Amino acid sequence: MDMSLMIKGVTKKYGSKVAVENLSFEVNRGEMFGLLGRNGAGKTTTFRLMLGLLKANQGTITWGNVTPVKLTSRTIGYLPEERGLYPKLNVMQQLIYLGRLKGMTKREVKDEVTKWLRQFEALQYENKRMEQLSKGNQQKIQFIASVMHKPELLILDEPFSGLDPININVLKKAVFDLRDQGTTIVFSSHRMDHVESLCENLSILNNGQQVAYGSLQQIKAAYRSRTIRIKADFSLDYLLTLNGVIDVQEEAHETRVVVQTEAIVNAVFEALHNKGNVQLFAVEEPTLHDIFIDKAGSAHA
Amino acid sequence: MRNIGLVLWHTFYTKVVSKTFFFTSFFMILFMSIILNIEAILDFFDDDPETSVYSVAVVDETEEVFGELEHVFDQRDETIHFEQYDSSRVSDEEVYDRYDAMLFIEGTVDHPVAHYEAPSINQSYLPRVLESEIQSIAEEKRIEQSGISEEVIENIAQPITFSLEASDDNARSEAELDQARFFVYILLFVIYFTVLFLGNMIASEVATEKSSRVMELLITSTSPAQQMFGKILGVGLVGLTQYSIIFLVALVTFGMGMDGSLPQVSGNVGQAEQDMIQEASFSIELFLLAFVYFVLGYFLYATLAAMLGSLVTRIEDVGLAVGPMNMLVILALLISMFSLGNPSATITTVTSYIPFFTPMIMFLRVGMGEASSFEMILSFVLLFISIAILMVIATRVYRGGVLLYSQGRLIEMIKRALIVTNREKDN
């Protein structure tokens, strides 16, 4: 508990615009935490608050009871969403520069970078200029820049965007390794499958508000709305008149019926009785994707 | 401190090994060598009018002037040859194949009427020499005729003694003034080019880091103030390196081209400079003063440039953002040019206290002996305070500016950057 990241009632405004409002969550040491939200939901602002680049108007952020501004630059590692290093410098040169700014020695940087390049099978790029590398390889170098100083807390803003599936797996493995070594990781993503496969706990932001927070199971359990897939040879539009049915979407081969709570499922089942031939009736577990669309999409829908 | 050093070295190293640095240095050296050896180069392509050989056909009706002319030029060992020419052949077409010019002299020796004819009269040396020679031949003849002795004439023409002295304490002697003017000229241009080149270099350096997003990583390990200082010092060092290289090369070419002697400036135009170099001893105080004003001016403008650079997102916009700064330094140059001729004008005095103009104009006033030591010290204090204030503002703008990726009007951007930076106000 002593080394956990605590975010308590944090509000950040840019002038009159509220970027993050009353945000609270906690990340334990060695945990992987997901921060979800649409573009402009406040994820990058939250990260910048955690890095101490911005100061909250209200609330506190601490890592092991220390505010970010007072942490040494070696404590946190950061992979920004917008990638980019010095295009004209070669890989080793700029990693040495960035590493030394973090307080590492030249020797340390060289050893650590060589280790990572070997793991990424990218040793041959050591003396290449950044602009000569492919996007995937640039991203690997950027990743090395954020982890080479062995940070206790690693912040990854959209770490997998723009990567091919093979590179995603390489990077995912690296992230898992770091977690196993005790690094606390907070990351953001649009890709729900990544979040489901990587993190234990998560928070969903929408327009600066935290709309869901907890473990994956908790969030799913708390999410009461269910989707029923029905395949029938008659029109199902009349289901909309039932109490508790939110939506009826006709698709090519089946119809998706969204209901408010699990209790409504029985009522729908009853309503199909004696209407005709029903080939399929299946209640789906809510996916994170559904929850995300519902929670984060509502305000602008 | 360690981080400032790292940023400094990084900035310096990447700039100095760049192709841009190599080529600008190379061309400046080339330019410098050409300027310093301009005379040798011109001589190579063109004969000096004073040393070339002329031949002049003379149609002399006075029957005396020709002999006198020939006599004078024989004695003076000059390279103008005269030849008697028959007046019946003046219309010959090929006369200019053999002669550079024709000279017709009518009247009498004491009152000659001369007429000069040549294919072109845009070259003034030959007719000028001929005119003054004929003039003195006629004068001599008239003196002889009037019976006045040469002693009397010499006595009349004897020059009087006339010396100059300034009574003001900070006033300068003529030689000192010339030297000061020379220094002021150099400092004006050095500051002007420094601000244009290095200022833009700093601004685009910041904008490049921002647009390539490496800034996002940098700000997590170094404070904005550290980054700014490191960059300003690093780029300043790049400038000093370049100036040193050029200065050394200039010294070397100077030494080689002139066999170690001072440049021989010919004609009346160069007389002042020549006197200055020969008479006035090199003033180390003035040189140091120039250096101090240069350094202070650099810090002031470099801080401004770093602040402006932090506000733009794309490198293409750097030119636009530093526009106002460039206007300032151009204005300073224009006022200085005016002030060189009128160092005591009110506008000179007033502008010498405006921080952005002080390094040029106050130095000019001190150099020209128009400002007291008190004014000089006051200008230092004012410059120091302005640099400190600007640095505080620039750090605040920079801190927020580097996190902003939107575009807007300059004032808008400064406001927005300050809002992002604002750490305490809303608490």
XYZ file of C-alpha atoms in Angstrom, chain A:
301
model
C 0.000 0.000 0.000
C 2.851 2.368 0.702
C 3.905 2.602 -2.924
C 0.509 3.010 -4.478
C -0.700 5.742 -6.752
C -3.493 7.686 -5.061
C -5.682 10.113 -6.946
C -8.197 11.877 -4.719
C -10.912 14.247 -5.884
C -8.811 15.775 -8.625
C -10.231 18.622 -10.699
C -8.328 20.418 -13.446
C -9.642 23.417 -15.313
C -8.123 25.316 -18.240
C -9.667 28.693 -17.651
C -13.387 28.005 -17.638
C -13.086 24.674 -19.428
C -13.191 21.653 -17.134
C -10.786 18.956 -18.323
C -11.096 16.545 -15.395
C -13.653 16.738 -12.612
C -13.511 15.117 -9.193
C -11.484 12.147 -10.373
C -10.473 9.500 -7.805
C -8.777 6.155 -8.249
C -6.023 4.081 -6.782
C -3.424 1.842 -8.384
C -1.550 -0.689 -6.275
C 2.101 -1.489 -6.719
C 2.701 -3.996 -9.490
C -0.781 -3.549 -10.878
C -1.778 -2.762 -14.430
C -4.476 -0.125 -14.596
C -6.488 0.940 -17.645
C -7.749 4.435 -18.268
C -10.428 4.465 -20.941
C -12.133 7.303 -22.664
C -12.798 8.888 -26.009
C -10.542 11.526 -27.503
C -10.750 14.602 -25.298
C -12.164 12.718 -22.330
C -9.320 13.902 -20.113
C -6.877 10.981 -20.271
C -3.838 12.977 -21.373
C -4.622 15.685 -18.827
C -4.791 13.010 -16.128
C -1.423 11.653 -17.220
C 0.106 15.121 -17.239
C -1.232 15.681 -13.732
C 0.341 12.402 -12.658
C 3.647 13.489 -14.206
C 3.551 16.796 -12.372
C 3.524 18.766 -15.620
C 0.217 20.282 -14.594
C -1.068 21.098 -11.151
C -4.607 20.190 -10.155
C -6.993 22.955 -9.132
C -8.412 20.652 -6.477
C -7.519 17.289 -5.033
C -4.249 15.481 -4.563
C -2.121 13.043 -6.489
C 0.563 11.048 -4.710
C 2.903 8.190 -5.482
C 3.895 6.580 -2.185
C 2.704 9.691 -0.341
C 4.928 11.983 -2.443
C 3.539 14.533 -4.898
C 4.758 14.098 -8.499
C 6.649 17.413 -8.572
C 8.909 16.191 -5.760
C 9.639 12.805 -7.324
C 12.980 12.291 -9.024
C 12.768 12.043 -12.795
C 13.806 8.395 -12.612
C 10.648 7.378 -10.743
C 8.215 7.751 -13.628
C 8.426 6.581 -17.201
C 6.162 8.104 -19.833
C 5.221 7.066 -23.345
C 3.335 10.033 -24.852
C 0.444 9.435 -27.194
C 2.010 11.541 -29.926
C 5.225 9.782 -30.755
C 8.428 11.403 -31.885
C 12.080 11.705 -31.103
C 14.815 13.685 -32.856
C 14.421 12.600 -36.496
C 18.002 13.497 -37.429
C 19.764 11.792 -34.540
C 20.676 8.156 -34.500
C 18.950 5.797 -32.097
C 21.765 5.382 -29.584
C 22.682 9.092 -29.543
C 19.244 10.261 -28.613
C 18.621 7.527 -26.093
C 21.891 8.484 -24.408
C 20.789 12.132 -24.317
C 17.336 11.309 -22.939
C 18.735 8.769 -20.485
C 21.323 11.160 -19.119
C 18.625 13.780 -18.630
C 16.912 11.166 -16.466
C 20.077 10.914 -14.400
C 21.572 7.769 -15.931
C 25.220 7.414 -16.907
C 26.226 6.821 -20.505
C 27.352 3.285 -19.657
C 24.021 2.458 -17.982
C 22.073 3.707 -21.003
C 24.189 1.700 -23.433
C 23.796 -1.537 -21.463
C 20.082 -1.109 -20.945
C 19.343 -0.046 -24.533
C 21.369 -2.937 -25.960
C 19.361 -5.322 -23.771
C 16.050 -3.912 -25.012
C 17.107 -3.753 -28.659
C 18.092 -7.397 -28.445
C 14.700 -8.294 -26.963
C 12.950 -6.370 -29.766
C 15.286 -7.915 -32.366
C 16.250 -4.414 -33.419
C 19.973 -4.336 -32.656
C 20.779 -3.467 -36.253
C 19.046 -0.099 -35.888
C 21.351 1.142 -33.149
C 23.225 3.528 -35.427
C 20.383 4.371 -37.791
C 18.799 7.787 -37.817
C 15.308 7.845 -36.366
C 13.742 9.042 -39.650
C 15.108 5.951 -41.424
C 13.119 3.569 -39.232
C 9.649 2.221 -39.913
C 6.808 3.422 -37.728
C 6.731 0.201 -35.735
C 10.443 0.373 -35.037
C 10.231 4.037 -34.081
C 7.585 3.071 -31.580
C 9.844 0.405 -30.104
C 12.620 2.986 -29.674
C 10.132 5.347 -28.061
C 9.081 2.575 -25.720
C 12.718 1.953 -24.777
C 13.075 5.684 -24.070
C 10.252 5.445 -21.543
C 11.444 2.317 -19.707
C 15.246 2.277 -19.915
C 15.666 4.043 -16.575
C 13.606 1.301 -14.843
C 10.785 3.498 -13.572
C 8.623 2.424 -10.639
C 5.562 3.885 -12.302
C 5.125 3.568 -16.049
C 2.535 5.635 -17.932
C 1.675 4.438 -21.429
C -0.614 6.652 -23.492
C -2.101 4.521 -26.281
C 0.900 2.176 -26.421
C -0.445 -0.056 -29.187
C -1.959 2.423 -31.606
C -0.636 2.166 -35.129
C 1.168 -1.139 -34.625
C 0.739 -4.350 -36.598
C -0.459 -7.458 -34.657
C 3.032 -8.955 -34.416
C 4.527 -5.803 -32.979
C 1.570 -5.502 -30.621
C 2.406 -8.925 -29.241
C 6.088 -8.047 -28.867
C 5.169 -4.906 -26.965
C 2.497 -6.642 -24.873
C 5.030 -9.215 -23.787
C 7.447 -6.458 -22.773
C 4.696 -4.782 -20.754
C 3.833 -8.075 -18.994
C 7.506 -8.651 -18.190
C 7.751 -5.221 -16.626
C 4.654 -5.842 -14.540
C 6.073 -9.164 -13.362
C 9.211 -7.320 -12.276
C 7.061 -5.103 -10.073
C 6.520 -2.030 -12.242
C 3.202 -0.296 -11.730
C 1.644 0.474 -15.094
C -1.135 2.871 -16.027
C -2.163 2.889 -19.636
C -4.859 4.203 -21.894
C -6.368 2.663 -24.972
C -9.288 2.785 -27.353
C -8.941 -0.904 -27.969
C -11.200 -2.736 -25.500
C -9.710 -6.140 -26.246
C -6.291 -4.870 -25.100
C -7.769 -3.483 -21.919
C -9.643 -6.704 -21.164
C -6.564 -8.812 -21.713
C -4.150 -6.568 -19.810
C -5.659 -4.904 -16.808
C -7.275 -5.902 -13.556
C -8.766 -2.531 -12.695
C -9.898 0.305 -14.866
C -11.597 3.644 -15.006
C -13.732 5.057 -17.793
C -13.699 8.814 -18.389
C -16.259 10.768 -20.336
C -15.951 14.536 -20.735
C -13.754 14.726 -17.688
C -16.143 12.694 -15.521
C -15.357 9.253 -14.213
C -18.329 7.157 -15.374
C -17.087 3.742 -14.256
C -14.353 2.530 -11.917
C -13.351 -0.811 -10.445
C -12.224 -4.262 -11.479
C -13.352 -5.649 -14.800
C -15.768 -8.081 -13.085
C -17.189 -5.385 -10.827
C -17.844 -3.092 -13.743
C -19.447 -5.851 -15.746
C -21.558 -6.956 -12.789
C -22.650 -3.420 -12.077
C -23.613 -2.995 -15.662
C -27.150 -4.233 -15.627
C -28.193 -3.733 -19.203
C -28.164 -6.898 -21.353
C -28.296 -7.592 -25.033
C -30.419 -10.491 -26.346
C -29.672 -11.927 -29.777
C -32.880 -13.238 -31.406
C -33.320 -14.933 -34.739
C -37.006 -15.207 -35.662
C -39.110 -15.380 -38.863
C -41.402 -12.516 -37.820
C -40.888 -8.808 -37.110
C -39.742 -7.991 -33.573
C -40.497 -4.277 -33.610
C -43.423 -4.719 -31.222
C -40.916 -5.621 -28.448
C -40.129 -1.925 -28.103
C -43.518 -1.415 -26.486
C -42.490 -3.655 -23.594
C -41.494 -1.974 -20.365
C -37.713 -2.024 -19.919
C -36.749 -2.624 -23.536
C -34.347 0.115 -24.604
C -33.571 -0.686 -28.189
C -34.359 -3.118 -30.999
C -31.721 -3.258 -33.724
C -32.484 -5.320 -36.826
C -29.357 -6.698 -38.413
C -28.832 -8.871 -41.478
C -29.361 -12.258 -39.848
C -30.539 -11.484 -36.355
C -32.023 -8.813 -34.148
C -30.322 -7.354 -31.083
C -32.658 -6.346 -28.292
C -31.203 -4.212 -25.509
C -32.974 -4.412 -22.161
C -32.530 -2.393 -18.989
C -31.917 -5.243 -16.532
C -31.544 -8.976 -16.553
C -35.069 -9.282 -15.116
C -36.575 -7.979 -18.354
C -35.110 -10.955 -20.275
C -37.926 -13.224 -19.062
C -40.590 -10.771 -20.145
C -39.070 -10.658 -23.647
C -38.944 -14.446 -23.763
C -42.594 -14.593 -22.779
C -43.553 -12.050 -25.442
C -42.118 -14.247 -28.201
C -44.421 -17.075 -27.259
C -46.853 -18.189 -29.974
C -45.704 -15.540 -32.471
C -43.893 -17.857 -34.845
C -40.631 -19.737 -35.325
C -37.709 -18.642 -33.085
C -34.362 -20.188 -34.045
C -32.130 -18.349 -31.626
C -32.559 -16.687 -28.270
C -29.289 -15.850 -26.517
C -28.480 -13.478 -23.661
C -25.005 -11.955 -23.984
C -22.613 -11.135 -21.175
C -21.885 -7.428 -21.550
C -18.490 -6.819 -23.184
C -16.310 -3.942 -22.158
C -16.906 -2.631 -25.633
C -20.658 -2.382 -24.994
C -20.115 -0.785 -21.629
C -17.674 1.710 -23.108
C -19.989 2.650 -25.970
C -22.843 3.058 -23.526
C -20.974 4.994 -20.841
C -18.684 7.108 -22.960
C -20.843 7.567 -26.000
C -24.013 8.767 -24.340
C -23.240 12.430 -23.894
C -22.653 12.989 -27.581
C -25.112 10.440 -28.974
